[in-house]
Short mmCIF file of C-alpha atoms in Angstrom, two decimals:
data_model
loop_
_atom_site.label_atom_id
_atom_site.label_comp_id
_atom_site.label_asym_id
_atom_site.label_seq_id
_atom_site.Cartn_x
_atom_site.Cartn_y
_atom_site.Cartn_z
CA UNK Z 1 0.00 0.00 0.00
CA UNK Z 2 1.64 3.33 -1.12
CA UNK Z 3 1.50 5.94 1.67
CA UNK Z 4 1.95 9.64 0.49
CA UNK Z 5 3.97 12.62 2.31
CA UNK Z 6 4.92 15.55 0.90
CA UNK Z 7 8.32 16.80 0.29
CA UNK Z 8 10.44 18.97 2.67
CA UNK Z 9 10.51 21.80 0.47
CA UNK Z 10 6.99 20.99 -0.41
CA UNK Z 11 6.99 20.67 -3.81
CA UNK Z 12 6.40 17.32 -4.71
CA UNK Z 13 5.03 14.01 -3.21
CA UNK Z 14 6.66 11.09 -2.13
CA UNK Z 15 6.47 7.52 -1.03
CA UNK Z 16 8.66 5.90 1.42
CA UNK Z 17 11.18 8.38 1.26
CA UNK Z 18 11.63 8.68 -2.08
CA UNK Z 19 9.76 11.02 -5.00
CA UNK Z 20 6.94 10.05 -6.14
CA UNK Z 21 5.27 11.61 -9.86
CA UNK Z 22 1.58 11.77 -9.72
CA UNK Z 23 0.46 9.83 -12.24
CA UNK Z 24 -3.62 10.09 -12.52
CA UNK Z 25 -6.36 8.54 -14.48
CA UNK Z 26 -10.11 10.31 -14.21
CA UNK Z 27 -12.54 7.68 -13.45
CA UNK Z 28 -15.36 9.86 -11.62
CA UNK Z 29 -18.31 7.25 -12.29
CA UNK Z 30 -15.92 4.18 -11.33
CA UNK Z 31 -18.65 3.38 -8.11
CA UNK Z 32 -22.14 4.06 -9.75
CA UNK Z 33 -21.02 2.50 -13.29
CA UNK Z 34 -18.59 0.29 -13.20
CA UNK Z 35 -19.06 -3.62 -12.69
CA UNK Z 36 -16.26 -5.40 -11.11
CA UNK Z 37 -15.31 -7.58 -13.66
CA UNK Z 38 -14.77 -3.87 -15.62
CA UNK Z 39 -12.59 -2.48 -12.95
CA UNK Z 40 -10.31 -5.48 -12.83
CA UNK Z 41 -9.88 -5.77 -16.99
CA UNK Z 42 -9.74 -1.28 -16.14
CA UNK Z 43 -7.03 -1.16 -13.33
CA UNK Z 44 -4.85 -4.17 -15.28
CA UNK Z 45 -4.74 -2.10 -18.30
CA UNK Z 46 -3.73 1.57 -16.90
CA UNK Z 47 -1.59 -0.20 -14.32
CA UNK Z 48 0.74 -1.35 -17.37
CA UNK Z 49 0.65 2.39 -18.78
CA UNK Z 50 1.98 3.61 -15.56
CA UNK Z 51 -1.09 5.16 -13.73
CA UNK Z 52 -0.61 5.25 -9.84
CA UNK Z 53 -3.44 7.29 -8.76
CA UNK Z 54 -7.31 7.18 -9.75
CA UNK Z 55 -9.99 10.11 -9.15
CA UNK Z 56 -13.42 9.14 -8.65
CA UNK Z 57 -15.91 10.84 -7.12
CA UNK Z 58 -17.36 8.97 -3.88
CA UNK Z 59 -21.02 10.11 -4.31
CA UNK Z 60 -23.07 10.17 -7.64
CA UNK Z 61 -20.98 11.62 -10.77
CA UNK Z 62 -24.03 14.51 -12.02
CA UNK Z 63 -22.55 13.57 -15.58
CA UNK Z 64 -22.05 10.32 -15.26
CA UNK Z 65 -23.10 8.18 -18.32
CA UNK Z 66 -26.39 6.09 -18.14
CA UNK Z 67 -25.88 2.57 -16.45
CA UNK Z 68 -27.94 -0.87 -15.34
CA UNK Z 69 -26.15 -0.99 -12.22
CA UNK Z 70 -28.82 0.08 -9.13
CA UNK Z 71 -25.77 2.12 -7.26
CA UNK Z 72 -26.99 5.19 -4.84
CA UNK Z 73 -25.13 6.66 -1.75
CA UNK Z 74 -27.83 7.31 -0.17
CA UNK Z 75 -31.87 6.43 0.83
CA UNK Z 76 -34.58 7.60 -1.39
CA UNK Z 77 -37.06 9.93 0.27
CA UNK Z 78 -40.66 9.43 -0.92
CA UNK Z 79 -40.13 12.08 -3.92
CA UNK Z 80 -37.13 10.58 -5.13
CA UNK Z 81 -34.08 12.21 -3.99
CA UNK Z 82 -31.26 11.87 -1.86
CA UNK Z 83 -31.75 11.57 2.06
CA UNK Z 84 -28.70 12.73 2.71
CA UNK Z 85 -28.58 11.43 6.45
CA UNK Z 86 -29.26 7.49 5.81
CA UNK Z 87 -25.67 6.25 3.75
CA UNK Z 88 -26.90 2.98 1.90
CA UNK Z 89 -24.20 0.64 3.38
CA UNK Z 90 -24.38 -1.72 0.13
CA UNK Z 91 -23.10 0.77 -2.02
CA UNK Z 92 -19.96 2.26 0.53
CA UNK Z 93 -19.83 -1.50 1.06
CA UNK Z 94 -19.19 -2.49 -2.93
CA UNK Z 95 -17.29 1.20 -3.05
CA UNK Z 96 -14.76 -0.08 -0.52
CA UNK Z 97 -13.86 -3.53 -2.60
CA UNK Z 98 -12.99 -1.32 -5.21
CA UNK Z 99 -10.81 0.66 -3.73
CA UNK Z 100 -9.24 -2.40 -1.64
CA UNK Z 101 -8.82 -4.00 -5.39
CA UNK Z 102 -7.20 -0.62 -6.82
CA UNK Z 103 -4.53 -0.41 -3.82
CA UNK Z 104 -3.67 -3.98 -3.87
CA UNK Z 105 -2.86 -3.26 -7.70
CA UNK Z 106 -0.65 -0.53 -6.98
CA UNK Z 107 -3.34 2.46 -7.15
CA UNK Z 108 -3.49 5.39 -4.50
CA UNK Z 109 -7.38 6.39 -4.26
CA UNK Z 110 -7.95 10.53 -4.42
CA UNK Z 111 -11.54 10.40 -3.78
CA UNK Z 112 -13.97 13.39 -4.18
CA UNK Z 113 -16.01 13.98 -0.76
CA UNK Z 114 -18.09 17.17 -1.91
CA UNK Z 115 -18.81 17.48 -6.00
CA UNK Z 116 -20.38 21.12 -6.52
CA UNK Z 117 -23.79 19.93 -7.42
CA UNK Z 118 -24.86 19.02 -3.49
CA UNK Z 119 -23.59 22.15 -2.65
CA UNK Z 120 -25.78 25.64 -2.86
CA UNK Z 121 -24.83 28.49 -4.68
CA UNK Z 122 -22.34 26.71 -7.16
CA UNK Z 123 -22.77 27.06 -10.41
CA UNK Z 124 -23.84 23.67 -11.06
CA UNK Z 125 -26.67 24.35 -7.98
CA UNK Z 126 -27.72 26.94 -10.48
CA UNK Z 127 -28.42 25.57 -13.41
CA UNK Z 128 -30.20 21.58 -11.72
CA UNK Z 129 -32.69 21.91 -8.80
CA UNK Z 130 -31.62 18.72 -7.12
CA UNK Z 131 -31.94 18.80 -3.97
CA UNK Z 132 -28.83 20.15 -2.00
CA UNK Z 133 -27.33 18.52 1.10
CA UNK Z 134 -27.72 19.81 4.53
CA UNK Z 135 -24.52 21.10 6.22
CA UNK Z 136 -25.45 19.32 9.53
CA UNK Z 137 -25.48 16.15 7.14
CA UNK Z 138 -21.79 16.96 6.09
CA UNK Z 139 -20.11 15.83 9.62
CA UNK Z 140 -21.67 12.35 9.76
CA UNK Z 141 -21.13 11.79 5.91
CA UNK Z 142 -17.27 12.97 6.27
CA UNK Z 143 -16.76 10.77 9.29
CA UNK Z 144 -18.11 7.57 8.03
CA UNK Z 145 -16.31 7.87 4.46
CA UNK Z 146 -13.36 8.32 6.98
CA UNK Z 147 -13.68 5.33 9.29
CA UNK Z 148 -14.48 3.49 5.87
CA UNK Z 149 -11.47 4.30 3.50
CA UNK Z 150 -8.60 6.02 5.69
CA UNK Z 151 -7.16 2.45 6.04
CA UNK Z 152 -6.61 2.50 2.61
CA UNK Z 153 -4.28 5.92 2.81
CA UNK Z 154 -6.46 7.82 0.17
CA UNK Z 155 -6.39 11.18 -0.86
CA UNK Z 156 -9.28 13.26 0.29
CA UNK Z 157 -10.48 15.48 -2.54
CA UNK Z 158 -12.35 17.90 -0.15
CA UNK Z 159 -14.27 19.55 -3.29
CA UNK Z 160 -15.49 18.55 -6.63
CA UNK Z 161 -15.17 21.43 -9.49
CA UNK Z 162 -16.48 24.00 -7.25
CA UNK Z 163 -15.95 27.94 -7.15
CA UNK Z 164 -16.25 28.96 -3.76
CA UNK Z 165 -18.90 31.73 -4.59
CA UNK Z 166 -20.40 32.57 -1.07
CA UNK Z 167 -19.70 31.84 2.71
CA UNK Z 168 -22.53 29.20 3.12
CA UNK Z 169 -21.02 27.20 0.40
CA UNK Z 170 -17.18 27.77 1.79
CA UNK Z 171 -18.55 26.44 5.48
CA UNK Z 172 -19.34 23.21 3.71
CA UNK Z 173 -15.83 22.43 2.35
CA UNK Z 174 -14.39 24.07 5.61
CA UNK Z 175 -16.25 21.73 7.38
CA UNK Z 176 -15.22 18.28 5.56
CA UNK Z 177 -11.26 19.13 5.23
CA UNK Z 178 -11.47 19.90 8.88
CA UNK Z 179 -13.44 16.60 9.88
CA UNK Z 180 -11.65 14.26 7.32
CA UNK Z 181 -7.92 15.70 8.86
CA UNK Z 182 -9.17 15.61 12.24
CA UNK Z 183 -10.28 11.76 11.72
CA UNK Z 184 -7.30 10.89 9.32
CA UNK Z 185 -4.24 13.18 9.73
CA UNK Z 186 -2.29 10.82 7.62
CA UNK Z 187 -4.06 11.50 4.93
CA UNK Z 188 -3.44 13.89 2.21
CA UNK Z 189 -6.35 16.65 1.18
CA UNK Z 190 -6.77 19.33 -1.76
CA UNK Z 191 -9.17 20.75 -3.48
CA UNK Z 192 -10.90 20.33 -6.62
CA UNK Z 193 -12.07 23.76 -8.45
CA UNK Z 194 -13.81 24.45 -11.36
CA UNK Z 195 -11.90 25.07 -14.79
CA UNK Z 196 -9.69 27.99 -15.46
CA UNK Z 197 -10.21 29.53 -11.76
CA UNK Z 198 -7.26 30.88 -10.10
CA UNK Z 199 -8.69 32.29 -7.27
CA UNK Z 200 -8.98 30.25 -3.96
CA UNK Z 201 -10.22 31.74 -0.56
CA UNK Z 202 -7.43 32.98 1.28
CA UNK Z 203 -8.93 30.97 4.42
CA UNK Z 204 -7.96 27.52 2.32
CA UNK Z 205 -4.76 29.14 1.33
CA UNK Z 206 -3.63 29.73 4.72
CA UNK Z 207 -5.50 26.51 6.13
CA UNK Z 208 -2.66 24.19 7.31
CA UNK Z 209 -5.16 20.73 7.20
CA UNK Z 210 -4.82 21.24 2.60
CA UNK Z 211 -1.91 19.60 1.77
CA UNK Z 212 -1.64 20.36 -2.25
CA UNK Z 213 -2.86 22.44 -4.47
CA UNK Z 214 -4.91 20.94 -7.58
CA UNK Z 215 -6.17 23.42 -10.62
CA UNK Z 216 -7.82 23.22 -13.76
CA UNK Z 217 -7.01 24.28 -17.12
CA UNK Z 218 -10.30 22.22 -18.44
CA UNK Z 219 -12.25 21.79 -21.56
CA UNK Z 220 -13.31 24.95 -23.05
CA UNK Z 221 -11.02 25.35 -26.52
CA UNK Z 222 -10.22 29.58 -26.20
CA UNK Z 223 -8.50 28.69 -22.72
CA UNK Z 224 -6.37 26.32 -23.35
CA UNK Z 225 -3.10 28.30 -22.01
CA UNK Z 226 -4.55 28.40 -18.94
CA UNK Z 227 -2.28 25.29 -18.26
CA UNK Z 228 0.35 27.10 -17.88
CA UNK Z 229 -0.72 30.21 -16.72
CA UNK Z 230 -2.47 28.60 -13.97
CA UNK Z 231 0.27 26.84 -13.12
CA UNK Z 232 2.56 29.49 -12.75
CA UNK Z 233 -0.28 31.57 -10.53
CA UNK Z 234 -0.21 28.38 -8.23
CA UNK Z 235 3.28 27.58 -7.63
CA UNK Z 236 3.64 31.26 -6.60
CA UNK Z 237 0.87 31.39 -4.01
CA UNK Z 238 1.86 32.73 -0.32
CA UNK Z 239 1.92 29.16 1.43
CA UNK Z 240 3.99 26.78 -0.73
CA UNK Z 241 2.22 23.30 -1.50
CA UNK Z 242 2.83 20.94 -4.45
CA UNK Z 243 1.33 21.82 -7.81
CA UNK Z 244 -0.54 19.67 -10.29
CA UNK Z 245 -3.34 20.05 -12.76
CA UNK Z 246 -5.64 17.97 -12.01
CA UNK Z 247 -7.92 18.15 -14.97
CA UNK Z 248 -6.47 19.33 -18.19
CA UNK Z 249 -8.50 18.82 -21.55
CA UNK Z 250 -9.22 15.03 -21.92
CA UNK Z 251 -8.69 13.16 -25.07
CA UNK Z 252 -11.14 12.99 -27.49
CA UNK Z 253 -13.99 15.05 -25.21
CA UNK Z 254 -16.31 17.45 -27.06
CA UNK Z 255 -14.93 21.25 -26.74
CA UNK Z 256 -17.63 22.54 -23.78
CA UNK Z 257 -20.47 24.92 -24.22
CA UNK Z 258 -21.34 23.02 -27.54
CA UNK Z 259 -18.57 24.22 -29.92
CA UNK Z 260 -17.95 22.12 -32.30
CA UNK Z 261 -14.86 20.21 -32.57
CA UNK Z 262 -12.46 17.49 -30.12
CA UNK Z 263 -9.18 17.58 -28.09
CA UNK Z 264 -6.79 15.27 -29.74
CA UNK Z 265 -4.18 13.27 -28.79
CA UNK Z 266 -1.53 15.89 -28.95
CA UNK Z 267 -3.64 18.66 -27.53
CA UNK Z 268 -3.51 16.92 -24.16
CA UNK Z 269 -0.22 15.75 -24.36
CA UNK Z 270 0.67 19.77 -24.82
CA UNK Z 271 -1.57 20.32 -21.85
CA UNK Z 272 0.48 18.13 -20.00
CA UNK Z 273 3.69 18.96 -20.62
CA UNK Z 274 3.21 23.24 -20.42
CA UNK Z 275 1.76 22.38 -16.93
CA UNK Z 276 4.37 20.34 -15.56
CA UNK Z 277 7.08 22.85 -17.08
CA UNK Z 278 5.06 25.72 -15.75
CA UNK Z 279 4.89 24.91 -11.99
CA UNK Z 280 2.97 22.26 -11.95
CA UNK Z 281 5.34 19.50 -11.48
CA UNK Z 282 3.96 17.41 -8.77
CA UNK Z 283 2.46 15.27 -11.50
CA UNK Z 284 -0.58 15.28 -13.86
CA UNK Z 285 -3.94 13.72 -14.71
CA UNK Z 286 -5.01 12.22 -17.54
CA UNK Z 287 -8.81 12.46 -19.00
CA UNK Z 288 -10.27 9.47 -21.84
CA UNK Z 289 -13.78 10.97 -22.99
CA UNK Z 290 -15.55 7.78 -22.13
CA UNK Z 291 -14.09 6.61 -18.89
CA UNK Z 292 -14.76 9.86 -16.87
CA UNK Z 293 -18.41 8.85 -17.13
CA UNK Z 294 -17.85 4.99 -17.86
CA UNK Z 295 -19.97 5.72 -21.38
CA UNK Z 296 -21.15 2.36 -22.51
CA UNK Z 297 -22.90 2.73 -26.45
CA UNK Z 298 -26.21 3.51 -26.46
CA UNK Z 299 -26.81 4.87 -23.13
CA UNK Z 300 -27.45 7.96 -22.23
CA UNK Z 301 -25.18 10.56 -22.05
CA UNK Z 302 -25.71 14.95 -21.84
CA UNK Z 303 -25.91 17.51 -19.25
CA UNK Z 304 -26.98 21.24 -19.01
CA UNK Z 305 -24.26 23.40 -18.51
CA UNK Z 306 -21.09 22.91 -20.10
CA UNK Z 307 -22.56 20.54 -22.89
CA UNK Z 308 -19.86 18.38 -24.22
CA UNK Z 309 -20.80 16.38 -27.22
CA UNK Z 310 -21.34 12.42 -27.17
CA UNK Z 311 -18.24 10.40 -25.56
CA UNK Z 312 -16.81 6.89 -26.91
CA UNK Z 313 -17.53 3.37 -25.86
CA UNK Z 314 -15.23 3.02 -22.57
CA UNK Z 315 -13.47 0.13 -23.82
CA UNK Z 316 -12.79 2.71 -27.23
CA UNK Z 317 -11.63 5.05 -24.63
CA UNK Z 318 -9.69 3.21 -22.50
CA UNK Z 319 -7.22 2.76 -25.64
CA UNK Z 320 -6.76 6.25 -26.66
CA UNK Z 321 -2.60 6.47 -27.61
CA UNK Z 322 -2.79 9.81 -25.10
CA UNK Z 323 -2.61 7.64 -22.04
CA UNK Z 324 0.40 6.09 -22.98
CA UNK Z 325 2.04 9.83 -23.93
CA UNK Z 326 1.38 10.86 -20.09
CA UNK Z 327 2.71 7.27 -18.85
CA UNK Z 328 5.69 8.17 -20.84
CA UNK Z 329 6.17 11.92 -18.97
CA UNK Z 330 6.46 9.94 -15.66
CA UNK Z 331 9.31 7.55 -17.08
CA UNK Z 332 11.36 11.01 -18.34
CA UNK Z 333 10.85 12.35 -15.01
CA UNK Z 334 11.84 9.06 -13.01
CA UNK Z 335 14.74 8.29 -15.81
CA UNK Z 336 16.67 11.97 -15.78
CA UNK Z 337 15.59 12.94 -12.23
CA UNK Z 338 12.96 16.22 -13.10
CA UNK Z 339 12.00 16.22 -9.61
CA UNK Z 340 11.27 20.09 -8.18
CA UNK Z 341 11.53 21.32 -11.67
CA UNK Z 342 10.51 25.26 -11.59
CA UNK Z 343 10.07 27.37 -14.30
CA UNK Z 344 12.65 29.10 -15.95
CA UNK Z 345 12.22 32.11 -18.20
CA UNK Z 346 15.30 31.78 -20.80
CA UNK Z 347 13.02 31.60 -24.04
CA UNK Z 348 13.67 34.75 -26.50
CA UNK Z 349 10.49 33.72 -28.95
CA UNK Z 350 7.40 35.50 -29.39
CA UNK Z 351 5.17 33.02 -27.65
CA UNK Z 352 4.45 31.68 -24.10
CA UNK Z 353 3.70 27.98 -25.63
CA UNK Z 354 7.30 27.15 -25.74
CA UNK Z 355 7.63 26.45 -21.60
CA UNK Z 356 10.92 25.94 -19.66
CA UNK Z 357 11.95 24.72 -16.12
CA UNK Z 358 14.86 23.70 -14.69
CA UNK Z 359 15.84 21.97 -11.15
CA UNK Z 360 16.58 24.01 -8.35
CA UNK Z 361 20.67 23.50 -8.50
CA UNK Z 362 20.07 23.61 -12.46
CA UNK Z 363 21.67 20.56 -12.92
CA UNK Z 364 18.71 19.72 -15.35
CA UNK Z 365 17.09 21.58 -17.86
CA UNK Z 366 13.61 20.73 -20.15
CA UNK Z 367 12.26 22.63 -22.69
CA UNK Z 368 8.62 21.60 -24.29
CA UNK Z 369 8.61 22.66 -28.09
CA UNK Z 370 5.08 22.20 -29.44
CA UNK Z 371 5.94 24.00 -32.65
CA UNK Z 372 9.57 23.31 -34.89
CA UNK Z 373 11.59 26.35 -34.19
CA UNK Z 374 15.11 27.88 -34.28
CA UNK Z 375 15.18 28.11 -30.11
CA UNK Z 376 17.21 31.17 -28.64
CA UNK Z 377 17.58 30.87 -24.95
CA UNK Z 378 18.92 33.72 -22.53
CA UNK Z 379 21.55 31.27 -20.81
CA UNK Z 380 24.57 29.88 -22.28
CA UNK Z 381 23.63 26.05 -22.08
CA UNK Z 382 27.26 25.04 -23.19
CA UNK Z 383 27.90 22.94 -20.56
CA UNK Z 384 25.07 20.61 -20.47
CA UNK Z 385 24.16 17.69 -22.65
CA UNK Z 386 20.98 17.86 -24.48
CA UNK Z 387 18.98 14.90 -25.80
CA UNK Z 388 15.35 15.30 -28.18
CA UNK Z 389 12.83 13.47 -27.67
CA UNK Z 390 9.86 13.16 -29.90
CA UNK Z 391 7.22 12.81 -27.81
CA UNK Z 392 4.71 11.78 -30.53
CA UNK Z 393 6.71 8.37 -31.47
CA UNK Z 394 8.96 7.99 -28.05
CA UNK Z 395 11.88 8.65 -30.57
CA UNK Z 396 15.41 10.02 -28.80
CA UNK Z 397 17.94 12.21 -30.89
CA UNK Z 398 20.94 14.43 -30.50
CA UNK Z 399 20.39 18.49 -30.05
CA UNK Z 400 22.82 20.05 -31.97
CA UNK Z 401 23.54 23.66 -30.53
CA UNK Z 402 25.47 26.62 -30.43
CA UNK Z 403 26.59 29.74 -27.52
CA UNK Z 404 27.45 33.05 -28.69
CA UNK Z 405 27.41 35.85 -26.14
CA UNK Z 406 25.77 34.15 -23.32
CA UNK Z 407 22.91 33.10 -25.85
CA UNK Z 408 22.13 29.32 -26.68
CA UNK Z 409 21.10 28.75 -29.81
CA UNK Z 410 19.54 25.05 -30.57
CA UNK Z 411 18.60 24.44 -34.44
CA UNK Z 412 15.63 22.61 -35.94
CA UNK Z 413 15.13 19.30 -35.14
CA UNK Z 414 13.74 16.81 -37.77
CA UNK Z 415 10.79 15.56 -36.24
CA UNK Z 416 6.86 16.53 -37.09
CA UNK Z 417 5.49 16.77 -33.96
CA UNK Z 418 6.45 18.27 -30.65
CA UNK Z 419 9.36 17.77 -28.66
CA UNK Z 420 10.74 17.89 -25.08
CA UNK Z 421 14.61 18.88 -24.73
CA UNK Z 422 16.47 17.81 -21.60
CA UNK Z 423 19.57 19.28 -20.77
CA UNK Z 424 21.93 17.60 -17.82
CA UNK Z 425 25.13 19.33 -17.15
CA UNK Z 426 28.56 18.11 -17.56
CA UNK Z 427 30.22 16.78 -14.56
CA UNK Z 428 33.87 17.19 -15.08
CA UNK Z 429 36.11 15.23 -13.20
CA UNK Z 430 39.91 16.40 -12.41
#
């Protein structure tokens, strides 16, 4: 069973001592949709990609996909919704072999306590009139997904893509991080916030029960450098926590609000890489339109709000080549050592897509390249060794470059698609 700390300088996580690269797949749905037989054929097959951690949401997914599987949280009132203070112990019960089946596969659980729609005033309580869940409901709930899971050193996801907008919803989340430390102090918290929001109540800021910070750069097409930008605005809040974004565009999803058109392959692999290069280099999760919701063909699938157009069969899904791209940024980091990389403004281009970081000695250097360019940097590189990797095909090549007047000049590569360059400097020995 993996236990997670956070680093001394807290920057990054890590396990037994040593770093450890969150490595996350979004499975939301996994307890309402997924039947067991599914999770085992599920967790087998990202397990051999490289995944390590697994959101899902411990209540209802609003979104989920349709499914024949009877799962609720929670009693039926007379009308049909939620009473929110009788738990139905056959689901939690069926919940908990999942999880127990995840971490004895190598999986750390980060499970959502508090998705926005239960809450009032979010803006998904806005746009659905479902009925909302009591705060003097929250304490019990909290405290018995506590005493259920904590022996499986999860991740407490305090919120679910919310946006903080008024005191009675902020007492809600104030009052599951503080109950879910208080029962499990060993176990790590964050929050979960809604897509391209930077801001987070100062209170949570300066809480010491969060442990990391998680963002989201999201779905919507026109704010797509938000994974960057937002990763930058995290790393440099006033209390230091590790960075990661926790929900970049997923492959193959619908651009939201309806717009026509898909993220591909390499738009989340870009999403990945200008977030880790940014500030966000506690790790990264992945997103496969179709496993998010556990879509299964011919059910039902569609939501107000956001509106994302119709997801693959899971088992398409589950074999998008994207997965294997972000399995692959977690070798590069474990192979050269990236841990604590922080950005590193050196690029002289006209753009903020080309991102670099380097280690805190700068000992190590990567640059992400999304575009073929002639790359000036303001450092003279000469003394470390650069390798290019394609990170389309896994392919590894030779940089060739030059220094004139403190100015690093590395020449167009022949590949097609975009590239990551990792410098290590030259240890001389005398």
């Amino acid at each position: 069973m993996i236990k997670l700390g956070i680093a001394e300088n807290k920057r990054y996580f890590v396990s037994e001592g040593a770093p450890f690269f969150y490595l996350a797949d979004t499975v939301w749905s996994a307890f309402t949709n997924i039947p067991l037989e599914e999770w085992n054929y599920y967790l087998d097959y990202r397990k051999s990609q490289g995944f390590n951690v697994l959101q899902i949401n411990l209540l209802r997914q609003w979104d989920a996909s349709g499914s024949d599987l009877n799962q609720e949280p929670f009693a039926r009132c007379e009308d049909g919704t939620y009473d929110f203070y009788t738990l139905n112990e056959e689901y939690f019960a069926r919940a908990e072999q999942m999880v127990e089946i995840a971490v004895g596969k190598g999986f750390v659980p980060a499970l959502v306590l508090l998705w926005c729609n239960y809450i009032p005033d979010t803006w998904a309580s806005r746009i659905r009139e479902d009925k909302k869940m009591p705060l003097d409901a929250v304490e019990p709930y909290v405290r018995y997904a506590a005493d259920r899971f904590s022996k499986y050193c999860p991740i407490y996801v305090v919120s679910g893509d919310t946006d903080f907008p008024s005191e009675r919803a902020n007492e809600y989340y104030r009052t599951a991080l503080h109950v879910v430390k208080r029962h499990s102090p060993e176990c790590l918290t964050t929050l979960h916030i809604q897509g391209r929001l930077a801001e987070v109540p100062d209170e949570f800021i300066n809480d010491p029960d969060l442990d990391f910070y998680m963002y989201q750069s999201g779905h919507n097409s026109q704010f797509q450098p938000t994974a960057y930008t937002l990763a930058m605005d995290f790393s440099s809040k006033p209390v230091t926590r590790p960075v990661l974004n926790s929900e970049p565009c997923y492959e193959m999803m619908g651009y939201s609000r309806q717009v026509y058109g898909r993220f591909s392959r390499a738009d989340v692999r870009k999403a990945a890489w200008q977030s880790l290069l940014s500030g966000a280099a506690a790790g990264v999760t992945y997103g496969a339109h179709g496993i998010w919701s556990w879509h299964k063909k011919g059910k039902r699938f569609g939501v107000t709000g956001e509106g994302f157009d119709s997801p693959y069969d899971w088992q398409t899904a589950l074999k998008f080549e994207g997965a294997w791209d972000y399995g692959f940024a977690k070798w590069l980091f474990q192979m050269y050592g990236l841990t604590d990389l922080r950005p590193w403004d050196i690029v002289l281009k006209n753009t903020e897509e080309i991102r670099a970081a380097a280690t805190a000695s700068l000992s190590k250097v990567a640059i992400y390249v999304p575009v073929n360019t002639v790359l000036r940097l303001n450092a003279d590189l000469g003394e470390y060794e650069f390798t290019l990797i394609d990170l389309e095909h896994h392919r590894f090549a030779a940089a060739s470059l030059t220094v004139q007047e403190g100015i690093t000049v590395i020449a167009m590569h022949d590949f097609e698609s975009d590239v990551l360059l990792i410098g290590v400097k030259k240890i001389h020995f005398f």
